[in-house]
XYZ file of C-alpha atoms in Angstrom:
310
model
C 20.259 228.519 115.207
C 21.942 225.373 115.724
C 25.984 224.988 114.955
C 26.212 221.567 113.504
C 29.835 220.291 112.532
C 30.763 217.447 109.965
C 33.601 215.704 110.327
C 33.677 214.117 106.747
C 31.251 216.424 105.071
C 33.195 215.216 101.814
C 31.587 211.394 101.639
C 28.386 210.859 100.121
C 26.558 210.624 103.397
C 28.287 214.073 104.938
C 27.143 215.781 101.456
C 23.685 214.707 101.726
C 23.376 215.294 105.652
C 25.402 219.034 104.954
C 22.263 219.634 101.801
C 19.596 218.591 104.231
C 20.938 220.989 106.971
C 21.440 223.754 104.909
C 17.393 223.473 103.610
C 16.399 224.826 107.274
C 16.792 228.072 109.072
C 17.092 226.035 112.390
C 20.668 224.864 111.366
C 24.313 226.762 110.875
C 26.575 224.030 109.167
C 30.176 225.000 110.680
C 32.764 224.690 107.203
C 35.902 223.621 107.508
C 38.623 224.302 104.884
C 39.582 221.296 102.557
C 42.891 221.788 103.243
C 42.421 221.519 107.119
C 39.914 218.342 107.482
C 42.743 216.412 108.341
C 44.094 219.310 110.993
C 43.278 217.833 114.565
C 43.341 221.464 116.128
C 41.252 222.832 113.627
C 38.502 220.105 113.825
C 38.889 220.717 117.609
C 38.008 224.414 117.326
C 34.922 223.398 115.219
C 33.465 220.915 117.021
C 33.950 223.210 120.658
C 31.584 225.652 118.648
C 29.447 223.102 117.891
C 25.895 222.044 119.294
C 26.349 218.690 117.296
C 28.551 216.888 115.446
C 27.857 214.229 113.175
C 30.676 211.427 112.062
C 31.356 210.697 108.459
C 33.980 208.855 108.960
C 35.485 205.277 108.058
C 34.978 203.539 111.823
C 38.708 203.864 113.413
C 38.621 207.794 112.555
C 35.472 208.165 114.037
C 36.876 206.387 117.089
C 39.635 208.928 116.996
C 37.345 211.919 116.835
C 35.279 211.164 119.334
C 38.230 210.383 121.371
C 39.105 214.329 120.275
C 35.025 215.575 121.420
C 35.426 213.789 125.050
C 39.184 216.179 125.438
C 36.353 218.911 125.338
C 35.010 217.977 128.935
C 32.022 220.447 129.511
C 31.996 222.565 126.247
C 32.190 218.487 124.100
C 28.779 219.222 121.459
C 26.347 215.889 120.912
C 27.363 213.372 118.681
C 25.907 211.445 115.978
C 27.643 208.654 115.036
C 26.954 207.546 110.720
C 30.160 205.167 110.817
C 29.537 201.433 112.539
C 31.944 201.532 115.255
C 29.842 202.205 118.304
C 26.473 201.007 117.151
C 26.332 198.388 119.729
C 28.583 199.793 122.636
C 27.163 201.348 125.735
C 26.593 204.666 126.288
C 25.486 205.342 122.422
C 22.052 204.671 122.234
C 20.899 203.609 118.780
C 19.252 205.332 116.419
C 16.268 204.447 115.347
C 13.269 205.579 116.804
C 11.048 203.896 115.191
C 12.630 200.335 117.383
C 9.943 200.806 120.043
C 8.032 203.016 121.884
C 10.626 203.950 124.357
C 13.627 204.775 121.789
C 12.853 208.275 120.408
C 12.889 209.537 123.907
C 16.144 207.666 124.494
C 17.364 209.347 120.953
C 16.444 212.859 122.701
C 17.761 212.709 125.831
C 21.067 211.278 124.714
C 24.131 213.197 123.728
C 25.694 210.079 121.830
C 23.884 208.623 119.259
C 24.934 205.734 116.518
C 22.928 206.172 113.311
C 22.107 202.769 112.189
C 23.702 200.819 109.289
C 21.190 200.868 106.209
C 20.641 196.810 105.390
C 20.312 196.557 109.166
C 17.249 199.326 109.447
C 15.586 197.602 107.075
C 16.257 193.887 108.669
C 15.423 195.187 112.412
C 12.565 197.083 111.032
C 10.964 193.641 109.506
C 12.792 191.076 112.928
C 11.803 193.542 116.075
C 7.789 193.447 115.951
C 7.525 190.479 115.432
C 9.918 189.233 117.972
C 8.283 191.498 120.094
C 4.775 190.266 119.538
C 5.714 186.669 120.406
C 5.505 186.120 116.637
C 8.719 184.606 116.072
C 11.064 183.065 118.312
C 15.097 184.666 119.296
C 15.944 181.350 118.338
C 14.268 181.311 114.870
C 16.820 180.678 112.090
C 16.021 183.264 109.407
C 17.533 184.296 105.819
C 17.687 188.126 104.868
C 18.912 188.643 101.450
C 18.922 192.075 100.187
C 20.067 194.146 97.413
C 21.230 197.612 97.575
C 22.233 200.340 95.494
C 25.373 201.054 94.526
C 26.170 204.140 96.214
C 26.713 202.668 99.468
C 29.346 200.947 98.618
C 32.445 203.545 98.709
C 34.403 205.514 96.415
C 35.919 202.529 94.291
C 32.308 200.726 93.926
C 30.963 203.994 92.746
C 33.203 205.096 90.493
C 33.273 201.487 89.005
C 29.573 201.552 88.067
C 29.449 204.593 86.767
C 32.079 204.048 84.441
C 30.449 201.080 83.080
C 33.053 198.731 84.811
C 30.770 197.096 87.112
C 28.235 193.878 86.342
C 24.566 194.524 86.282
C 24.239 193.051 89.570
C 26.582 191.201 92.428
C 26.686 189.294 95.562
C 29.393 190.058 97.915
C 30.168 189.117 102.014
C 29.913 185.374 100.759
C 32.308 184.207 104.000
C 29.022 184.935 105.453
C 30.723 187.999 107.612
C 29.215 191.365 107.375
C 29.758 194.255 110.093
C 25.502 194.753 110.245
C 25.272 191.380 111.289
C 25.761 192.472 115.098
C 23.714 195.294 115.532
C 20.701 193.340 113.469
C 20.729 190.796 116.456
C 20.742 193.130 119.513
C 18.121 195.682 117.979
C 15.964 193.040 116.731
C 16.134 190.356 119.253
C 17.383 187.574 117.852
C 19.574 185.188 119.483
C 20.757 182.983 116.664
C 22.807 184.699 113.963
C 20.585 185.352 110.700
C 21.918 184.431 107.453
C 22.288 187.514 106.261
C 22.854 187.956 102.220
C 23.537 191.395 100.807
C 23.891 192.493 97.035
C 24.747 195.357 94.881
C 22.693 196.206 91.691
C 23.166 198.375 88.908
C 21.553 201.497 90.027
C 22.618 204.361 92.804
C 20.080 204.515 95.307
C 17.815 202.240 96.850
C 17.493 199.217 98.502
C 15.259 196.161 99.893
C 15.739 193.717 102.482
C 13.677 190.718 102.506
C 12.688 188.241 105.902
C 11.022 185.139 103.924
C 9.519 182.702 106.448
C 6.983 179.386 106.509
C 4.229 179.875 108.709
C 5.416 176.789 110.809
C 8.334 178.974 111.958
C 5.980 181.520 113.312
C 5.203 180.868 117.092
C 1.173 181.822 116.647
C -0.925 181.670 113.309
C -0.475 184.010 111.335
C -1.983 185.462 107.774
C -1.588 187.917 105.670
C -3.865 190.355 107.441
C -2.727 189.376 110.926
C 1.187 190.158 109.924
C -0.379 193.581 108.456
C -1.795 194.538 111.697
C 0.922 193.569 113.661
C 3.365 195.971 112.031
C 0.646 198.625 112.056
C 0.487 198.275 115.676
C 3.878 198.642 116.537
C 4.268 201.923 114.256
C 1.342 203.359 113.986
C 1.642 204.172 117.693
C 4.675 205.966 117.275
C 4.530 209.503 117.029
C 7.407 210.498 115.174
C 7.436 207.518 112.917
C 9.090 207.300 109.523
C 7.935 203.844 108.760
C 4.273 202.769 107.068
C 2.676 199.644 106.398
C 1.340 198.984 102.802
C -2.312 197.460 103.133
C -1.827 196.977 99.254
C -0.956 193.424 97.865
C 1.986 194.157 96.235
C 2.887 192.437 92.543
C 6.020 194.344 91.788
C 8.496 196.342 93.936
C 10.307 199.007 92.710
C 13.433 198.977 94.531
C 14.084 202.867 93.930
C 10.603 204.377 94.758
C 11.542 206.300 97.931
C 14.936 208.121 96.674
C 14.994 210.843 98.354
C 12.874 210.308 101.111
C 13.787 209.311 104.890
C 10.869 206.825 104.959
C 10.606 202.977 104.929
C 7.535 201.006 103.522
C 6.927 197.178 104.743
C 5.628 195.274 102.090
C 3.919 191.668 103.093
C 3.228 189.216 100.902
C 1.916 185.411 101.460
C 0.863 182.135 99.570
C -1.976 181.198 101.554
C -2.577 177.416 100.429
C 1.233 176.784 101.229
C 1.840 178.926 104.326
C 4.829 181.456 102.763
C 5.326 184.496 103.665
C 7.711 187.118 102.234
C 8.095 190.350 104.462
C 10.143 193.294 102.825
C 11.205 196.531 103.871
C 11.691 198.942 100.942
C 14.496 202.452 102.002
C 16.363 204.727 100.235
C 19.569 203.334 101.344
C 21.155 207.056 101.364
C 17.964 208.267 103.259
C 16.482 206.218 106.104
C 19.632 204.288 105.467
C 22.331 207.337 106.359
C 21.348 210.471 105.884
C 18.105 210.917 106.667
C 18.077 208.948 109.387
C 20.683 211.112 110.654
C 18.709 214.142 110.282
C 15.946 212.415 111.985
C 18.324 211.746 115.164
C 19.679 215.325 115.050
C 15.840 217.152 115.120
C 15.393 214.222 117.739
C 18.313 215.694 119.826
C 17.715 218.954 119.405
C 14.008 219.398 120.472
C 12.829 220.104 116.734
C 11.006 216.271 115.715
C 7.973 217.786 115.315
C 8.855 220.053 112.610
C 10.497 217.349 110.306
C 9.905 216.831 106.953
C 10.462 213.446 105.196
């Protein structure tokens, strides 16, 4: 069996990530007290023990406990990352797997890993093949608005929607500023900084991120069909992929459909006489989006991807 240790099992993504765990024989989830999760030598104790930890944690205690794993020296377990503050630093190598061929063997050999932030799977998911197909240029200037369930939003956000104190939907990060924006330019490609607009509606889990684009912004013509094929291409091939491409025209989409799954579904839809194109990638944003994705790096890590279940 594998120890795993997390540090912030309490939060919504430790909870899910500690449930998931403790579903498999493979996996020993290391407890920790309540009482001592704030108890530096008793974390330390844990994670020397430990095969892996994973990170719950808001981004400047994460930086704090993985200043705590590297004290270890030669007993310090892997490390994956959930919070956003080394998702674009070198030696942490990103995870997603599903980014191109070469990244799930990067995801198992590493002993860092950053999971990914959950609007910014679904934007890099829609950005990278076609960037790297010659499809669309770094320099294209693309929109990605999105809308999320609440529960990735934090204790306060939660608690205000559930007790009815919340509206029915929301737009929020209107200066424009949002801490995904980074990582959804260096995994995807692009060079010029996306206009990125995220939103909150009135339901827990799920989420959809949308890349609308006129076929004059595309670099080589381009159809419904064509667009198809290019995303089947670049994840079909992958062996341990999570993501699928819906051949289906789509004339509604359920922004819940895959709670409780770790997989993400591209959706492509077009008005042929007038050249538009909407491409959207539809996640749980509490599975491919956090936890799941985090159990997908951890099997990755750990020699066990082939036995995964979604």
């Amino acid at each position: 069996m594998f120890k795993i240790f997390i540090d912030g099992e309490a939060g919504t993504t430790g909870l899910l990530i500690k449930a998931q765990l403790k579903r498999e024989a493979a996996f020993e989830v290391l407890a920790i007290e309540a009482s001592q999760r704030k108890d530096v030598q008793a974390k330390r104790a844990l994670m020397a023990e430990a095969d892996l930890v994973v990170l719950c944690l808001a981004d400047e205690q994460a930086r704090e406990s993985v200043a705590l794993i590297h004290s270890l020296g030669a007993v310090a377990p892997k490390v994956v990352d959930a919070s956003s503050a080394h998702r674009t630093q070198s030696p942490w190598v990103y995870g997603f797997p599903e980014l191109c061929p070469e990244q799930e063997g990067l995801i198992a050999q590493a002993s860092w890993v950053s999971n990914p932030g959950c609007y910014a799977t679904g934007a890099i998911a829609l950005l990278r093949p076609l960037l790297d197909a010659g499809a669309l240029s770094p320099d294209a200037g693309v929109a990605l608005p999105s809308v999320s369930g609440y529960s990735g939003g934090g204790r306060s956000m939660i608690e205000s929607y559930e007790q009815g104190h919340a509206p029915l939907m929301e737009y929020y990060a209107l200066g424009l500023e949002h801490k995904h924006v980074p990582e959804i330019m260096r995994y995807s490609g692009l060079e010029r900084r996306p206009l990125f607009v995220p939103s909150v509606g009135n339901f827990a889990q799920g989420m959809v991120v949308q890349l609308p684009l006129h076929r004059e912004q595309f670099q080589k013509p381009v159809n419904r069909g064509v667009l198809l094929d290019l995303y089947a291409q670049h994840y079909e091939r992958l062996p341990y992929s999570e993501v699928k491409v819906q051949r289906e025209t789509p004339s509604r989409l359920d922004a819940t459909a895959l709670n409780g799954t770790n997989r993400l579904e591209i959706e492509v839809a077009t008005h042929e006489s007038s050249g538009q194109c909407l491409m959207l990638a539809r996640l749980d944003n509490l599975g491919k989006g956090a936890s799941g994705a985090a159990v997908q790096n951890i099997r990755l890590m750990l020699g066990l991807a082939r036995n995964h279940q979604a």
